[in-house]
Amino acid sequence: MRHRFAAVSAAALMCLAGATGMAEAKPTSLYAPSAMVFSVTQGDDAAAGTVLRAATLSCMPSAQGTHPDPKAACTTLNSTGGAFDRLLAAPDVNRACPMHYAPVTVTADGVWQGGRVSWKHTFANSCTMSATLNGNAVFAF
């Protein structure tokens, strides 16, 4: 009886120690997480449209992912201060785009500097998208 009491007490103590350890979870990195998925979708509804292309990007602790130039994309995103609408520029005045409606939607979903992001913008057509993003590294994939 005495041995069973000691074994139960030891097991209970180990469970408490384990539970306490879980309550004191510490971050595994010095950096806030930044992992995003970017897409270009045909249509004005990103959820129902056809995805034309997509790329992943993680910026902390180093730039990586399927994006062709993750370092440039992370630098551009850092310059927005988290305001993804700042990725859009005034359209290039030296570029003429047709006036037909064939919508294209760009999206950014994931976590940016520790905060959840779900951003999208629809353009009238792919020419307007290209002129407005104007060489923007984030959507250059």
CSV table of N, CA and C in Angstrom, one decimal:
chain,number,residue,atom,x,y,z
A,1,MET,N,0.8,-1.2,0.0
A,1,MET,CA,0.0,0.0,0.0
A,1,MET,C,0.9,1.2,0.0
A,2,ARG,N,1.9,1.2,0.8
A,2,ARG,CA,2.8,2.4,0.9
A,2,ARG,C,3.5,2.6,-0.4
A,3,HIS,N,3.9,1.6,-1.1
A,3,HIS,CA,4.6,1.8,-2.4
A,3,HIS,C,3.7,2.3,-3.5
A,4,ARG,N,2.4,1.8,-3.4
A,4,ARG,CA,1.4,2.3,-4.4
A,4,ARG,C,1.2,3.8,-4.2
A,5,PHE,N,1.1,4.2,-2.9
A,5,PHE,CA,0.9,5.6,-2.6
A,5,PHE,C,2.0,6.5,-3.1
A,6,ALA,N,3.2,6.0,-3.0
A,6,ALA,CA,4.4,6.7,-3.4
A,6,ALA,C,4.5,6.8,-4.9
A,7,ALA,N,4.1,5.7,-5.6
A,7,ALA,CA,4.1,5.7,-7.1
A,7,ALA,C,3.0,6.7,-7.6
A,8,VAL,N,1.8,6.7,-7.0
A,8,VAL,CA,0.8,7.6,-7.4
A,8,VAL,C,1.2,9.0,-7.1
A,9,SER,N,1.8,9.3,-6.0
A,9,SER,CA,2.3,10.6,-5.7
A,9,SER,C,3.3,11.1,-6.7
A,10,ALA,N,4.3,10.2,-7.0
A,10,ALA,CA,5.3,10.6,-8.0
A,10,ALA,C,4.7,10.8,-9.4
A,11,ALA,N,3.7,10.0,-9.8
A,11,ALA,CA,3.1,10.2,-11.1
A,11,ALA,C,2.4,11.6,-11.1
A,12,ALA,N,1.7,11.9,-10.0
A,12,ALA,CA,0.9,13.2,-9.9
A,12,ALA,C,1.9,14.3,-10.0
A,13,LEU,N,3.0,14.2,-9.3
A,13,LEU,CA,4.0,15.3,-9.3
A,13,LEU,C,4.6,15.5,-10.7
A,14,MET,N,4.8,14.4,-11.4
A,14,MET,CA,5.4,14.5,-12.8
A,14,MET,C,4.3,15.2,-13.7
A,15,CYS,N,3.1,14.9,-13.5
A,15,CYS,CA,2.0,15.5,-14.3
A,15,CYS,C,2.0,17.0,-14.0
A,16,LEU,N,2.1,17.4,-12.8
A,16,LEU,CA,2.1,18.8,-12.4
A,16,LEU,C,3.3,19.5,-13.0
A,17,ALA,N,4.4,18.9,-12.9
A,17,ALA,CA,5.6,19.5,-13.5
A,17,ALA,C,5.5,19.7,-15.0
A,18,GLY,N,4.9,18.7,-15.7
A,18,GLY,CA,4.7,18.8,-17.1
A,18,GLY,C,3.7,19.9,-17.5
A,19,ALA,N,2.6,20.0,-16.7
A,19,ALA,CA,1.6,21.0,-17.0
A,19,ALA,C,2.1,22.4,-16.7
A,20,THR,N,3.0,22.5,-15.7
A,20,THR,CA,3.6,23.8,-15.4
A,20,THR,C,4.5,24.2,-16.5
A,21,GLY,N,5.3,23.2,-17.0
A,21,GLY,CA,6.2,23.5,-18.2
A,21,GLY,C,5.4,24.0,-19.4
A,22,MET,N,4.2,23.5,-19.6
A,22,MET,CA,3.4,23.9,-20.8
A,22,MET,C,2.9,25.3,-20.6
A,23,ALA,N,2.6,25.6,-19.3
A,23,ALA,CA,2.0,27.0,-19.1
A,23,ALA,C,3.1,28.0,-19.2
A,24,GLU,N,4.4,27.6,-19.1
A,24,GLU,CA,5.4,28.6,-19.2
A,24,GLU,C,6.1,28.5,-20.6
A,25,ALA,N,5.3,28.3,-21.6
A,25,ALA,CA,5.9,28.2,-23.0
A,25,ALA,C,6.5,29.5,-23.4
A,26,LYS,N,7.7,29.4,-24.0
A,26,LYS,CA,8.4,30.6,-24.4
A,26,LYS,C,8.5,30.6,-25.9
A,27,PRO,N,8.6,31.8,-26.6
A,27,PRO,CA,8.8,31.8,-28.0
A,27,PRO,C,10.1,31.1,-28.4
A,28,THR,N,10.0,30.5,-29.6
A,28,THR,CA,11.2,29.8,-30.1
A,28,THR,C,12.1,30.7,-30.9
A,29,SER,N,11.7,31.9,-31.2
A,29,SER,CA,12.4,32.8,-32.1
A,29,SER,C,12.4,34.2,-31.5
A,30,LEU,N,13.4,35.0,-31.8
A,30,LEU,CA,13.5,36.4,-31.5
A,30,LEU,C,12.6,37.2,-32.4
A,31,TYR,N,12.2,36.7,-33.5
A,31,TYR,CA,11.4,37.4,-34.5
A,31,TYR,C,10.0,37.0,-34.5
A,32,ALA,N,9.1,38.0,-34.8
A,32,ALA,CA,7.7,37.7,-35.0
A,32,ALA,C,7.6,37.0,-36.3
A,33,PRO,N,6.7,36.0,-36.4
A,33,PRO,CA,6.6,35.2,-37.6
A,33,PRO,C,6.1,36.0,-38.8
A,34,SER,N,6.6,35.8,-40.0
A,34,SER,CA,6.1,36.4,-41.2
A,34,SER,C,6.2,35.3,-42.3
A,35,ALA,N,5.0,34.7,-42.6
A,35,ALA,CA,4.9,33.7,-43.6
A,35,ALA,C,3.7,34.0,-44.4
A,36,MET,N,3.8,34.2,-45.7
A,36,MET,CA,2.7,34.6,-46.5
A,36,MET,C,2.6,33.7,-47.8
A,37,VAL,N,1.3,33.7,-48.3
A,37,VAL,CA,1.1,33.1,-49.6
A,37,VAL,C,0.5,34.2,-50.5
A,38,PHE,N,1.0,34.4,-51.6
A,38,PHE,CA,0.6,35.4,-52.6
A,38,PHE,C,0.0,34.7,-53.8
A,39,SER,N,-1.1,35.2,-54.3
A,39,SER,CA,-1.7,34.6,-55.5
A,39,SER,C,-2.2,35.6,-56.5
A,40,VAL,N,-2.3,35.2,-57.7
A,40,VAL,CA,-2.9,36.0,-58.8
A,40,VAL,C,-4.0,35.1,-59.4
A,41,THR,N,-5.2,35.6,-59.3
A,41,THR,CA,-6.4,34.8,-59.7
A,41,THR,C,-7.2,35.5,-60.8
A,42,GLN,N,-7.6,34.7,-61.8
A,42,GLN,CA,-8.4,35.2,-62.8
A,42,GLN,C,-9.9,35.4,-62.3
A,43,GLY,N,-10.4,36.6,-62.4
A,43,GLY,CA,-11.8,36.8,-61.9
A,43,GLY,C,-11.8,37.8,-60.8
A,44,ASP,N,-13.0,38.2,-60.4
A,44,ASP,CA,-13.1,39.2,-59.3
A,44,ASP,C,-13.4,38.5,-58.0
A,45,ASP,N,-13.4,37.2,-57.9
A,45,ASP,CA,-13.7,36.5,-56.7
A,45,ASP,C,-12.5,35.5,-56.5
A,46,ALA,N,-11.6,35.8,-55.6
A,46,ALA,CA,-10.4,35.0,-55.4
A,46,ALA,C,-10.7,33.6,-55.0
A,47,ALA,N,-11.8,33.4,-54.3
A,47,ALA,CA,-12.2,32.1,-53.8
A,47,ALA,C,-12.7,31.2,-54.9
A,48,ALA,N,-13.4,31.8,-55.8
A,48,ALA,CA,-14.0,31.0,-56.9
A,48,ALA,C,-13.3,31.1,-58.2
A,49,GLY,N,-12.3,32.0,-58.4
A,49,GLY,CA,-11.6,32.1,-59.6
A,49,GLY,C,-10.6,31.1,-59.8
A,50,THR,N,-9.9,31.1,-61.0
A,50,THR,CA,-8.8,30.2,-61.3
A,50,THR,C,-7.5,30.9,-60.9
A,51,VAL,N,-6.8,30.2,-60.1
A,51,VAL,CA,-5.5,30.7,-59.7
A,51,VAL,C,-4.5,30.5,-60.8
A,52,LEU,N,-4.0,31.7,-61.3
A,52,LEU,CA,-3.0,31.7,-62.4
A,52,LEU,C,-1.6,31.3,-61.9
A,53,ARG,N,-1.2,31.9,-60.8
A,53,ARG,CA,0.1,31.6,-60.2
A,53,ARG,C,0.1,32.0,-58.7
A,54,ALA,N,1.0,31.4,-57.9
A,54,ALA,CA,1.1,31.6,-56.5
A,54,ALA,C,2.5,31.4,-56.0
A,55,ALA,N,2.8,32.0,-54.9
A,55,ALA,CA,4.2,31.9,-54.3
A,55,ALA,C,4.1,32.0,-52.8
A,56,THR,N,5.0,31.4,-52.2
A,56,THR,CA,5.1,31.5,-50.7
A,56,THR,C,6.3,32.3,-50.4
A,57,LEU,N,6.2,33.0,-49.2
A,57,LEU,CA,7.3,33.8,-48.7
A,57,LEU,C,7.4,33.8,-47.2
A,58,SER,N,8.5,33.6,-46.7
A,58,SER,CA,8.8,33.8,-45.3
A,58,SER,C,9.9,34.7,-45.1
A,59,CYS,N,9.8,35.7,-44.2
A,59,CYS,CA,10.8,36.8,-44.1
A,59,CYS,C,11.6,36.7,-42.9
A,60,MET,N,11.2,36.0,-41.9
A,60,MET,CA,12.0,35.9,-40.6
A,60,MET,C,12.3,34.5,-40.2
A,61,PRO,N,13.5,34.2,-39.9
A,61,PRO,CA,14.7,35.1,-39.7
A,61,PRO,C,15.4,35.4,-41.0
A,62,SER,N,15.1,34.7,-42.1
A,62,SER,CA,15.7,35.0,-43.4
A,62,SER,C,14.7,34.9,-44.5
A,63,ALA,N,15.0,35.5,-45.6
A,63,ALA,CA,14.0,35.5,-46.7
A,63,ALA,C,14.1,34.2,-47.4
A,64,GLN,N,13.0,33.5,-47.6
A,64,GLN,CA,12.9,32.2,-48.3
A,64,GLN,C,11.5,31.9,-48.7
A,65,GLY,N,11.4,30.9,-49.5
A,65,GLY,CA,10.1,30.5,-50.0
A,65,GLY,C,10.2,30.2,-51.5
A,66,THR,N,9.0,30.0,-52.1
A,66,THR,CA,9.0,29.7,-53.6
A,66,THR,C,9.0,30.9,-54.4
A,67,HIS,N,8.9,32.1,-53.8
A,67,HIS,CA,9.0,33.4,-54.5
A,67,HIS,C,10.4,33.4,-55.2
A,68,PRO,N,10.5,33.9,-56.5
A,68,PRO,CA,11.7,33.9,-57.2
A,68,PRO,C,12.8,34.9,-56.6
A,69,ASP,N,12.3,35.9,-55.9
A,69,ASP,CA,13.3,36.9,-55.3
A,69,ASP,C,12.8,37.2,-53.9
A,70,PRO,N,12.9,36.3,-52.9
A,70,PRO,CA,12.4,36.5,-51.6
A,70,PRO,C,13.0,37.7,-50.9
A,71,LYS,N,14.2,38.0,-51.1
A,71,LYS,CA,14.8,39.1,-50.4
A,71,LYS,C,14.2,40.4,-50.8
A,72,ALA,N,14.1,40.6,-52.1
A,72,ALA,CA,13.5,41.9,-52.6
A,72,ALA,C,12.0,42.0,-52.2
A,73,ALA,N,11.3,40.9,-52.2
A,73,ALA,CA,9.9,40.9,-51.8
A,73,ALA,C,9.7,41.2,-50.3
A,74,CYS,N,10.6,40.7,-49.4
A,74,CYS,CA,10.6,41.0,-48.0
A,74,CYS,C,10.9,42.5,-47.8
A,75,THR,N,11.9,43.0,-48.5
A,75,THR,CA,12.3,44.4,-48.4
A,75,THR,C,11.1,45.3,-48.7
A,76,THR,N,10.4,44.9,-49.8
A,76,THR,CA,9.2,45.7,-50.2
A,76,THR,C,8.1,45.7,-49.2
A,77,LEU,N,7.9,44.5,-48.7
A,77,LEU,CA,6.8,44.3,-47.6
A,77,LEU,C,7.2,45.1,-46.4
A,78,ASN,N,8.4,45.1,-46.0
A,78,ASN,CA,8.9,45.9,-44.8
A,78,ASN,C,8.6,47.3,-45.0
A,79,SER,N,8.8,47.8,-46.3
A,79,SER,CA,8.6,49.3,-46.5
A,79,SER,C,7.1,49.7,-46.4
A,80,THR,N,6.2,48.7,-46.4
A,80,THR,CA,4.8,49.1,-46.3
A,80,THR,C,4.3,49.4,-44.9
A,81,GLY,N,5.1,48.9,-44.0
A,81,GLY,CA,4.7,49.1,-42.6
A,81,GLY,C,3.5,48.3,-42.2
A,82,GLY,N,3.2,47.2,-43.0
A,82,GLY,CA,2.0,46.4,-42.7
A,82,GLY,C,0.8,46.9,-43.4
A,83,ALA,N,0.8,48.0,-44.2
A,83,ALA,CA,-0.3,48.5,-44.9
A,83,ALA,C,-0.2,48.0,-46.4
A,84,PHE,N,-0.8,46.9,-46.7
A,84,PHE,CA,-0.6,46.2,-48.0
A,84,PHE,C,-1.1,47.1,-49.1
A,85,ASP,N,-2.0,48.0,-48.9
A,85,ASP,CA,-2.5,48.9,-49.9
A,85,ASP,C,-1.4,49.8,-50.5
A,86,ARG,N,-0.3,49.9,-49.7
A,86,ARG,CA,0.9,50.7,-50.1
A,86,ARG,C,1.7,49.9,-51.2
A,87,LEU,N,1.3,48.7,-51.5
A,87,LEU,CA,1.9,47.9,-52.6
A,87,LEU,C,1.4,48.5,-53.9
A,88,LEU,N,0.3,49.1,-53.9
A,88,LEU,CA,-0.3,49.7,-55.1
A,88,LEU,C,0.3,51.1,-55.4
A,89,ALA,N,0.6,51.4,-56.7
A,89,ALA,CA,1.1,52.7,-57.0
A,89,ALA,C,0.1,53.3,-58.1
A,90,ALA,N,0.3,54.5,-58.4
A,90,ALA,CA,-0.4,55.2,-59.4
A,90,ALA,C,0.0,54.5,-60.7
A,91,PRO,N,-0.9,54.1,-61.6
A,91,PRO,CA,-0.5,53.5,-62.8
A,91,PRO,C,0.5,54.3,-63.6
A,92,ASP,N,1.4,53.5,-64.3
A,92,ASP,CA,2.4,54.1,-65.1
A,92,ASP,C,1.7,54.9,-66.3
A,93,VAL,N,1.9,56.2,-66.4
A,93,VAL,CA,1.2,57.0,-67.4
A,93,VAL,C,1.8,56.8,-68.8
A,94,ASN,N,2.9,56.2,-68.9
A,94,ASN,CA,3.5,55.9,-70.2
A,94,ASN,C,3.1,54.5,-70.7
A,95,ARG,N,2.2,53.9,-70.0
A,95,ARG,CA,1.7,52.6,-70.4
A,95,ARG,C,0.2,52.6,-70.7
A,96,ALA,N,-0.2,52.3,-71.9
A,96,ALA,CA,-1.6,52.3,-72.4
A,96,ALA,C,-2.2,50.9,-72.2
A,97,CYS,N,-3.3,50.7,-71.5
A,97,CYS,CA,-3.9,49.4,-71.3
A,97,CYS,C,-5.3,49.5,-72.0
A,98,PRO,N,-5.7,48.3,-72.6
A,98,PRO,CA,-7.0,48.2,-73.2
A,98,PRO,C,-8.1,48.5,-72.2
A,99,MET,N,-9.2,48.9,-72.7
A,99,MET,CA,-10.4,49.2,-71.8
A,99,MET,C,-11.4,48.0,-71.7
A,100,HIS,N,-10.9,46.8,-71.8
A,100,HIS,CA,-11.8,45.7,-71.6
A,100,HIS,C,-11.8,45.1,-70.2
A,101,TYR,N,-12.9,44.5,-69.8
A,101,TYR,CA,-13.0,44.0,-68.4
A,101,TYR,C,-12.7,42.5,-68.4
A,102,ALA,N,-11.6,42.2,-67.9
A,102,ALA,CA,-11.2,40.8,-67.7
A,102,ALA,C,-10.5,40.7,-66.3
A,103,PRO,N,-11.3,40.8,-65.2
A,103,PRO,CA,-10.7,41.0,-63.9
A,103,PRO,C,-9.6,40.0,-63.4
A,104,VAL,N,-8.7,40.6,-62.7
A,104,VAL,CA,-7.6,39.8,-62.1
A,104,VAL,C,-7.5,40.2,-60.6
A,105,THR,N,-7.4,39.3,-59.7
A,105,THR,CA,-7.4,39.6,-58.3
A,105,THR,C,-6.1,39.1,-57.7
A,106,VAL,N,-5.4,39.9,-57.0
A,106,VAL,CA,-4.2,39.5,-56.3
A,106,VAL,C,-4.5,39.4,-54.8
A,107,THR,N,-3.9,38.4,-54.1
A,107,THR,CA,-4.2,38.2,-52.7
A,107,THR,C,-2.9,38.0,-51.9
A,108,ALA,N,-3.0,38.3,-50.6
A,108,ALA,CA,-1.9,38.1,-49.7
A,108,ALA,C,-2.5,37.5,-48.4
A,109,ASP,N,-2.2,36.3,-48.1
A,109,ASP,CA,-2.8,35.7,-46.9
A,109,ASP,C,-1.7,35.0,-46.1
A,110,GLY,N,-1.8,35.1,-44.8
A,110,GLY,CA,-0.9,34.5,-43.9
A,110,GLY,C,-0.6,35.3,-42.6
A,111,VAL,N,0.6,35.4,-42.2
A,111,VAL,CA,1.0,36.1,-41.0
A,111,VAL,C,2.1,37.1,-41.3
A,112,TRP,N,2.0,38.3,-41.0
A,112,TRP,CA,3.0,39.3,-41.3
A,112,TRP,C,3.4,40.0,-40.0
A,113,GLN,N,4.6,39.8,-39.6
A,113,GLN,CA,5.2,40.3,-38.3
A,113,GLN,C,4.3,40.0,-37.1
A,114,GLY,N,3.8,38.8,-37.1
A,114,GLY,CA,3.0,38.3,-35.9
A,114,GLY,C,1.5,38.5,-36.0
A,115,GLY,N,1.1,39.3,-37.0
A,115,GLY,CA,-0.4,39.6,-37.2
A,115,GLY,C,-1.0,38.9,-38.4
A,116,ARG,N,-2.2,38.4,-38.3
A,116,ARG,CA,-2.9,37.7,-39.3
A,116,ARG,C,-3.2,38.7,-40.4
A,117,VAL,N,-3.0,38.3,-41.7
A,117,VAL,CA,-3.3,39.2,-42.9
A,117,VAL,C,-4.1,38.4,-43.9
A,118,SER,N,-5.1,39.1,-44.4
A,118,SER,CA,-5.9,38.6,-45.5
A,118,SER,C,-6.3,39.8,-46.3
A,119,TRP,N,-5.5,40.0,-47.4
A,119,TRP,CA,-5.6,41.2,-48.2
A,119,TRP,C,-5.9,40.8,-49.7
A,120,LYS,N,-6.7,41.6,-50.4
A,120,LYS,CA,-6.9,41.3,-51.8
A,120,LYS,C,-7.2,42.6,-52.5
A,121,HIS,N,-6.9,42.6,-53.8
A,121,HIS,CA,-7.2,43.8,-54.7
A,121,HIS,C,-7.5,43.3,-56.0
A,122,THR,N,-8.6,43.8,-56.6
A,122,THR,CA,-9.0,43.4,-58.0
A,122,THR,C,-8.8,44.5,-59.0
A,123,PHE,N,-8.2,44.1,-60.1
A,123,PHE,CA,-7.9,45.0,-61.2
A,123,PHE,C,-8.8,44.7,-62.4
A,124,ALA,N,-9.0,45.7,-63.2
A,124,ALA,CA,-9.9,45.5,-64.4
A,124,ALA,C,-9.4,44.5,-65.3
A,125,ASN,N,-8.1,44.4,-65.5
A,125,ASN,CA,-7.4,43.4,-66.4
A,125,ASN,C,-6.0,43.2,-66.0
A,126,SER,N,-5.3,42.3,-66.6
A,126,SER,CA,-3.9,42.0,-66.3
A,126,SER,C,-3.0,43.2,-66.6
A,127,CYS,N,-3.3,43.9,-67.7
A,127,CYS,CA,-2.4,45.1,-68.0
A,127,CYS,C,-2.5,46.1,-67.0
A,128,THR,N,-3.7,46.4,-66.5
A,128,THR,CA,-3.9,47.4,-65.4
A,128,THR,C,-3.2,46.9,-64.1
A,129,MET,N,-3.2,45.6,-63.9
A,129,MET,CA,-2.5,45.1,-62.7
A,129,MET,C,-1.0,45.4,-62.8
A,130,SER,N,-0.5,45.0,-64.0
A,130,SER,CA,0.9,45.2,-64.2
A,130,SER,C,1.3,46.7,-64.1
A,131,ALA,N,0.5,47.6,-64.7
A,131,ALA,CA,0.8,49.0,-64.6
A,131,ALA,C,0.7,49.6,-63.2
A,132,THR,N,-0.2,49.1,-62.4
A,132,THR,CA,-0.4,49.6,-61.1
A,132,THR,C,0.6,49.0,-60.1
A,133,LEU,N,1.0,47.7,-60.3
A,133,LEU,CA,2.0,47.2,-59.4
A,133,LEU,C,3.4,47.7,-59.8
A,134,ASN,N,3.5,48.1,-61.1
A,134,ASN,CA,4.7,48.8,-61.6
A,134,ASN,C,6.0,48.3,-61.1
A,135,GLY,N,6.3,47.0,-61.4
A,135,GLY,CA,7.6,46.4,-61.0
A,135,GLY,C,7.7,46.0,-59.6
A,136,ASN,N,6.6,46.0,-58.8
A,136,ASN,CA,6.6,45.7,-57.4
A,136,ASN,C,7.1,44.2,-57.3
A,137,ALA,N,8.1,44.1,-56.4
A,137,ALA,CA,8.8,42.8,-56.2
A,137,ALA,C,7.9,41.7,-55.6
A,138,VAL,N,6.9,42.1,-54.8
A,138,VAL,CA,6.0,41.1,-54.1
A,138,VAL,C,5.3,40.3,-55.1
A,139,PHE,N,4.7,40.9,-56.1
A,139,PHE,CA,3.9,40.1,-57.1
A,139,PHE,C,4.6,39.8,-58.4
A,140,ALA,N,5.9,39.9,-58.4
A,140,ALA,CA,6.8,39.6,-59.5
A,140,ALA,C,7.1,38.1,-59.5
A,141,PHE,N,6.2,37.3,-59.7
A,141,PHE,CA,6.4,35.8,-59.8
A,141,PHE,C,5.6,35.2,-60.9
